[in-house]
PDB file of C-alpha atoms and ligand atoms in Angstrom:
ATOM      1  CA  MET A 290      50.422 -30.309 -73.369  1.00 55.00           C
ATOM      2  CA  ASN A 291      52.065 -32.643 -70.915  1.00 62.00           C
ATOM      3  CA  THR A 292      50.324 -34.144 -67.927  1.00 64.00           C
ATOM      4  CA  SER A 293      52.053 -31.951 -65.347  1.00 69.00           C
ATOM      5  CA  GLU A 294      50.784 -28.794 -67.104  1.00 73.00           C
ATOM      6  CA  GLU A 295      47.242 -30.255 -67.190  1.00 74.00           C
ATOM      7  CA  LYS A 296      47.492 -31.168 -63.520  1.00 75.00           C
ATOM      8  CA  GLY A 297      48.697 -27.631 -62.682  1.00 75.00           C
ATOM      9  CA  ARG A 298      45.841 -26.061 -64.686  1.00 71.00           C
ATOM     10  CA  ARG A 299      43.268 -28.295 -62.954  1.00 73.00           C
ATOM     11  CA  THR A 300      44.669 -27.377 -59.561  1.00 77.00           C
ATOM     12  CA  PHE A 301      44.545 -23.676 -60.442  1.00 73.00           C
ATOM     13  CA  LEU A 302      40.946 -23.947 -61.777  1.00 77.00           C
ATOM     14  CA  GLY A 303      39.942 -25.881 -58.666  1.00 78.00           C
ATOM     15  CA  TRP A 304      41.443 -23.181 -56.481  1.00 82.00           C
ATOM     16  CA  VAL A 305      39.711 -20.363 -58.415  1.00 78.00           C
ATOM     17  CA  THR A 306      36.372 -22.240 -58.275  1.00 80.00           C
ATOM     18  CA  GLY A 307      36.770 -22.700 -54.529  1.00 78.00           C
ATOM     19  CA  VAL A 308      37.459 -18.983 -53.995  1.00 79.00           C
ATOM     20  CA  ILE A 309      34.434 -17.982 -56.132  1.00 80.00           C
ATOM     21  CA  ALA A 310      32.209 -20.446 -54.231  1.00 79.00           C
ATOM     22  CA  ALA A 311      33.453 -19.063 -50.914  1.00 78.00           C
ATOM     23  CA  VAL A 312      32.783 -15.451 -52.003  1.00 77.00           C
ATOM     24  CA  ILE A 313      29.264 -16.355 -53.206  1.00 75.00           C
ATOM     25  CA  GLY A 314      28.605 -18.312 -50.013  1.00 73.00           C
ATOM     26  CA  ALA A 315      29.722 -15.410 -47.832  1.00 73.00           C
ATOM     27  CA  THR A 316      27.744 -12.883 -49.898  1.00 74.00           C
ATOM     28  CA  VAL A 317      24.538 -14.869 -49.517  1.00 69.00           C
ATOM     29  CA  GLY A 318      25.134 -16.534 -46.162  1.00 66.00           C
ATOM     30  CA  ILE A 319      26.235 -13.657 -43.918  1.00 65.00           C
ATOM     31  CA  PRO A 320      23.175 -11.434 -44.542  1.00 63.00           C
ATOM     32  CA  LEU A 321      20.926 -14.518 -44.306  1.00 63.00           C
ATOM     33  CA  VAL A 322      22.340 -15.407 -40.875  1.00 59.00           C
ATOM     34  CA  GLY A 323      21.977 -11.794 -39.752  1.00 59.00           C
ATOM     35  CA  TYR A 324      18.403 -11.659 -41.004  1.00 56.00           C
ATOM     36  CA  THR A 325      17.161 -14.995 -39.664  1.00 59.00           C
ATOM     37  CA  ILE A 326      19.178 -15.958 -36.600  1.00 57.00           C
ATOM     38  CA  LEU A 327      20.442 -12.820 -34.883  1.00 57.00           C
ATOM     39  CA  PRO A 328      17.004 -11.362 -34.049  1.00 56.00           C
ATOM     40  CA  ALA A 329      16.109 -14.625 -32.309  1.00 56.00           C
ATOM     41  CA  LEU A 330      19.286 -14.436 -30.206  1.00 56.00           C
ATOM     42  CA  LYS A 331      18.660 -10.867 -29.112  1.00 58.00           C
ATOM     43  CA  ARG A 332      17.658 -10.309 -25.491  1.00 57.00           C
ATOM     44  CA  ARG A 333      13.973  -9.576 -24.920  1.00 62.00           C
ATOM     45  CA  GLU A 334      13.821  -5.813 -24.925  1.00 64.00           C
ATOM     46  CA  PRO A 335      10.924  -4.113 -23.176  1.00 69.00           C
ATOM     47  CA  GLU A 336       9.863  -0.805 -24.658  1.00 83.00           C
ATOM     48  CA  TRP A 337       8.920   2.568 -23.216  1.00 91.00           C
ATOM     49  CA  THR A 338       5.161   2.817 -22.921  1.00 93.00           C
ATOM     50  CA  ASP A 339       3.167   6.034 -22.860  1.00 94.00           C
ATOM     51  CA  VAL A 340       0.729   5.706 -19.930  1.00 95.00           C
ATOM     52  CA  GLY A 341      -0.813   9.170 -20.121  1.00 94.00           C
ATOM     53  CA  PRO A 342      -0.383  12.856 -19.415  1.00 95.00           C
ATOM     54  CA  VAL A 343       1.494  13.792 -16.244  1.00 95.00           C
ATOM     55  CA  ASP A 344      -1.114  16.519 -15.655  1.00 94.00           C
ATOM     56  CA  SER A 345      -3.729  13.814 -15.057  1.00 93.00           C
ATOM     57  CA  LEU A 346      -1.949  12.756 -11.851  1.00 96.00           C
ATOM     58  CA  PRO A 347      -3.160  14.389  -8.658  1.00 94.00           C
ATOM     59  CA  PHE A 348      -0.472  15.562  -6.235  1.00 94.00           C
ATOM     60  CA  GLY A 349       0.300  13.031  -3.503  1.00 93.00           C
ATOM     61  CA  ILE A 350      -2.513  10.614  -4.363  1.00 96.00           C
ATOM     62  CA  PRO A 351      -1.595   7.343  -6.096  1.00 97.00           C
ATOM     63  CA  LYS A 352      -3.393   6.658  -9.325  1.00 97.00           C
ATOM     64  CA  GLU A 353      -3.761   3.257 -10.956  1.00 96.00           C
ATOM     65  CA  MET A 354      -2.906   3.458 -14.641  1.00 95.00           C
ATOM     66  CA  ALA A 355      -3.052   1.041 -17.551  1.00 93.00           C
ATOM     67  CA  CYS A 356       0.112   0.149 -19.393  1.00 90.00           C
ATOM     68  CA  ILE A 357       0.324  -1.660 -22.722  1.00 87.00           C
ATOM     69  CA  HIS A 358       3.429  -3.761 -22.253  1.00 82.00           C
ATOM     70  CA  THR A 359       5.214  -4.765 -25.471  1.00 80.00           C
ATOM     71  CA  ILE A 360       8.188  -7.105 -25.633  1.00 75.00           C
ATOM     72  CA  ALA A 361      10.186  -7.688 -28.797  1.00 75.00           C
ATOM     73  CA  ASP A 362      11.477 -11.269 -28.611  1.00 72.00           C
ATOM     74  CA  GLY A 363      13.335 -12.039 -31.802  1.00 73.00           C
ATOM     75  CA  TRP A 364      10.676 -12.100 -34.508  1.00 77.00           C
ATOM     76  CA  HIS A 365       7.755 -11.956 -32.122  1.00 79.00           C
ATOM     77  CA  LYS A 366       6.238  -8.917 -30.458  1.00 82.00           C
ATOM     78  CA  THR A 367       3.895  -9.696 -27.597  1.00 82.00           C
ATOM     79  CA  THR A 368       1.565  -7.131 -26.110  1.00 87.00           C
ATOM     80  CA  THR A 369      -0.215  -7.422 -22.790  1.00 88.00           C
ATOM     81  CA  LYS A 370      -2.176  -4.958 -20.715  1.00 91.00           C
ATOM     82  CA  LYS A 371      -0.758  -4.332 -17.241  1.00 92.00           C
ATOM     83  CA  SER A 372      -1.591  -1.916 -14.484  1.00 94.00           C
ATOM     84  CA  LEU A 373       0.746   0.154 -12.357  1.00 97.00           C
ATOM     85  CA  TRP A 374       0.566   2.781  -9.644  1.00 98.00           C
ATOM     86  CA  ALA A 375       1.848   6.308 -10.244  1.00 97.00           C
ATOM     87  CA  VAL A 376       2.363   8.956  -7.585  1.00 97.00           C
ATOM     88  CA  LYS A 377       3.256  12.590  -8.252  1.00 96.00           C
ATOM     89  CA  ASP A 378       4.805  14.393  -5.310  1.00 93.00           C
ATOM     90  CA  LYS A 379       4.554  18.104  -4.489  1.00 89.00           C
ATOM     91  CA  THR A 380       7.631  18.905  -6.587  1.00 91.00           C
ATOM     92  CA  GLY A 381       6.073  17.258  -9.651  1.00 90.00           C
ATOM     93  CA  ALA A 382       8.406  14.258  -9.557  1.00 93.00           C
ATOM     94  CA  VAL A 383       6.645  11.008 -10.452  1.00 96.00           C
ATOM     95  CA  MET A 384       7.267   7.599  -8.926  1.00 97.00           C
ATOM     96  CA  VAL A 385       5.777   4.532 -10.592  1.00 97.00           C
ATOM     97  CA  TYR A 386       5.343   1.196  -8.807  1.00 98.00           C
ATOM     98  CA  SER A 387       4.931  -2.299 -10.142  1.00 97.00           C
ATOM     99  CA  PRO A 388       1.386  -3.475  -9.296  1.00 97.00           C
ATOM    100  CA  ILE A 389       2.750  -6.693  -7.764  1.00 97.00           C
ATOM    101  CA  CYS A 390       3.191  -7.082  -3.998  1.00 98.00           C
ATOM    102  CA  THR A 391       6.784  -7.878  -3.084  1.00 98.00           C
ATOM    103  CA  HIS A 392       5.701 -10.620  -0.672  1.00 98.00           C
ATOM    104  CA  LEU A 393       4.183 -13.336  -2.864  1.00 97.00           C
ATOM    105  CA  GLY A 394       3.006 -11.446  -5.896  1.00 96.00           C
ATOM    106  CA  CYS A 395      -0.633 -10.493  -5.204  1.00 97.00           C
ATOM    107  CA  GLY A 396      -2.136  -7.264  -6.460  1.00 97.00           C
ATOM    108  CA  TYR A 397      -2.527  -4.441  -3.938  1.00 98.00           C
ATOM    109  CA  ARG A 398      -4.619  -1.297  -3.780  1.00 97.00           C
ATOM    110  CA  TRP A 399      -4.455   2.224  -2.427  1.00 98.00           C
ATOM    111  CA  GLU A 400      -6.663   2.633   0.638  1.00 97.00           C
ATOM    112  CA  SER A 401      -7.489   6.326   0.606  1.00 95.00           C
ATOM    113  CA  GLU A 402      -9.022   6.317   4.090  1.00 96.00           C
ATOM    114  CA  GLN A 403      -5.883   4.841   5.620  1.00 96.00           C
ATOM    115  CA  GLN A 404      -3.530   6.628   3.199  1.00 97.00           C
ATOM    116  CA  LYS A 405      -1.658   3.368   2.647  1.00 98.00           C
ATOM    117  CA  PHE A 406      -1.242   0.714   0.003  1.00 98.00           C
ATOM    118  CA  HIS A 407      -2.768  -2.554   1.201  1.00 98.00           C
ATOM    119  CA  CYS A 408      -2.161  -6.063  -0.076  1.00 98.00           C
ATOM    120  CA  PRO A 409      -5.120  -8.205   1.064  1.00 97.00           C
ATOM    121  CA  CYS A 410      -3.406 -11.574   0.659  1.00 97.00           C
ATOM    122  CA  HIS A 411      -1.328 -11.425   3.859  1.00 98.00           C
ATOM    123  CA  HIS A 412      -1.964  -7.815   4.853  1.00 97.00           C
ATOM    124  CA  SER A 413       1.203  -6.028   3.968  1.00 98.00           C
ATOM    125  CA  PHE A 414       0.897  -2.250   4.127  1.00 98.00           C
ATOM    126  CA  PHE A 415       3.098   0.240   2.256  1.00 98.00           C
ATOM    127  CA  SER A 416       3.391   4.006   2.557  1.00 98.00           C
ATOM    128  CA  VAL A 417       2.693   6.345  -0.345  1.00 97.00           C
ATOM    129  CA  ASP A 418       6.437   6.341  -1.073  1.00 95.00           C
ATOM    130  CA  GLY A 419       6.464   2.543  -1.226  1.00 97.00           C
ATOM    131  CA  LYS A 420       8.083   1.711   2.126  1.00 98.00           C
ATOM    132  CA  VAL A 421       6.901  -1.343   4.071  1.00 98.00           C
ATOM    133  CA  LEU A 422       4.824  -0.202   7.058  1.00 98.00           C
ATOM    134  CA  SER A 423       3.768  -3.630   8.307  1.00 98.00           C
ATOM    135  CA  GLY A 424       3.183  -7.211   7.221  1.00 97.00           C
ATOM    136  CA  PRO A 425       5.409  -9.871   5.675  1.00 98.00           C
ATOM    137  CA  ALA A 426       6.542  -7.955   2.562  1.00 98.00           C
ATOM    138  CA  PRO A 427      10.350  -8.313   2.500  1.00 98.00           C
ATOM    139  CA  ARG A 428      11.110  -5.091   0.582  1.00 98.00           C
ATOM    140  CA  PRO A 429       9.478  -1.826  -0.519  1.00 98.00           C
ATOM    141  CA  LEU A 430       7.245  -1.675  -3.569  1.00 98.00           C
ATOM    142  CA  ASP A 431       9.232  -2.095  -6.776  1.00 98.00           C
ATOM    143  CA  THR A 432       9.750   1.106  -8.725  1.00 98.00           C
ATOM    144  CA  LEU A 433       9.742   1.077 -12.519  1.00 97.00           C
ATOM    145  CA  PRO A 434      11.922   3.139 -14.892  1.00 96.00           C
ATOM    146  CA  THR A 435      10.077   6.323 -15.846  1.00 96.00           C
ATOM    147  CA  LYS A 436      10.637   9.465 -17.841  1.00 95.00           C
ATOM    148  CA  ILE A 437       8.548  12.446 -18.815  1.00 95.00           C
ATOM    149  CA  LYS A 438       8.539  13.527 -22.441  1.00 95.00           C
ATOM    150  CA  ASN A 439       6.377  16.325 -23.846  1.00 96.00           C
ATOM    151  CA  GLY A 440       4.181  16.172 -20.754  1.00 94.00           C
ATOM    152  CA  ARG A 441       3.586  12.427 -21.140  1.00 96.00           C
ATOM    153  CA  LEU A 442       4.580   9.793 -18.598  1.00 96.00           C
ATOM    154  CA  LEU A 443       6.623   6.975 -20.134  1.00 96.00           C
ATOM    155  CA  VAL A 444       7.277   3.731 -18.284  1.00 96.00           C
ATOM    156  CA  ILE A 445       9.182   0.509 -18.851  1.00 94.00           C
ATOM    157  CA  TYR A 446       7.133  -2.285 -17.341  1.00 93.00           C
ATOM    158  CA  LYS A 447       9.197  -4.905 -15.518  1.00 92.00           C
ATOM    159  CA  GLU A 448       8.567  -7.705 -13.075  1.00 93.00           C
ATOM    160  CA  PHE A 449      10.684  -8.709 -10.109  1.00 96.00           C
ATOM    161  CA  LYS A 450      11.139 -11.809  -7.994  1.00 96.00           C
ATOM    162  CA  ALA A 451       8.600 -11.982  -5.171  1.00 96.00           C
ATOM    163  CA  GLY A 452       9.518 -13.009  -1.622  1.00 96.00           C
ATOM    164  CA  SER A 453      13.082 -11.746  -1.752  1.00 95.00           C
ATOM    165  CA  ALA A 454      14.645  -8.895   0.219  1.00 96.00           C
ATOM    166  CA  ALA A 455      16.638  -7.991  -2.899  1.00 96.00           C
ATOM    167  CA  LYS A 456      14.986  -6.476  -5.972  1.00 96.00           C
ATOM    168  CA  ILE A 457      15.797  -9.059  -8.681  1.00 95.00           C
ATOM    169  CA  GLU A 458      14.451  -8.494 -12.180  1.00 94.00           C
ATOM    170  CA  LEU A 459      12.837 -11.495 -13.861  1.00 91.00           C
TER     171      LEU A 459
HETATM  172  S1  FES B 590       1.273 -11.328  -1.338  1.00 96.55           S
HETATM  173 FE1  FES B 590       1.023  -9.347  -0.515  1.00 96.55          FE
HETATM  174  S2  FES B 590       1.164  -9.635   1.608  1.00 96.55           S
HETATM  175 FE2  FES B 590       1.446 -11.609   0.807  1.00 96.55          FE
END
């Protein structure tokens, strides 16, 4: 065999080896990247939380409810207990409010005698439908996404920027 044939064979074998290595690398590497890196790059996705039966809500009277808030953040799932305010109107429609005052982020309560929500920090008052009645709050109470499924109230817990006239999700 002359040297040019040997050189051609070596080049061909080198090329075949390179293709096989690339195929093996892709076969192993692509699923590995998908399995390890992509979940970490995913946006934090809040989940629907079951906060209880809709029948437990009285008509027209806000009720404070507990919400187990779970966020999937890549590999990690974090769970925290939050509260929220739910109001069922006469038609059976349910409105759910974030428990955080839109002024500077304090917690507020329903004052049944006054029929208003009251934030004690700087005395903002809100109506049962979340509108600002008085005080420094720059916007109505923040509503949360809700749906009713099989008689259960489901909520996505979210938080919004305090002190802003616009409702900006954090
Ligand atoms: S934080 Fe509620 S009125 Fe200021």
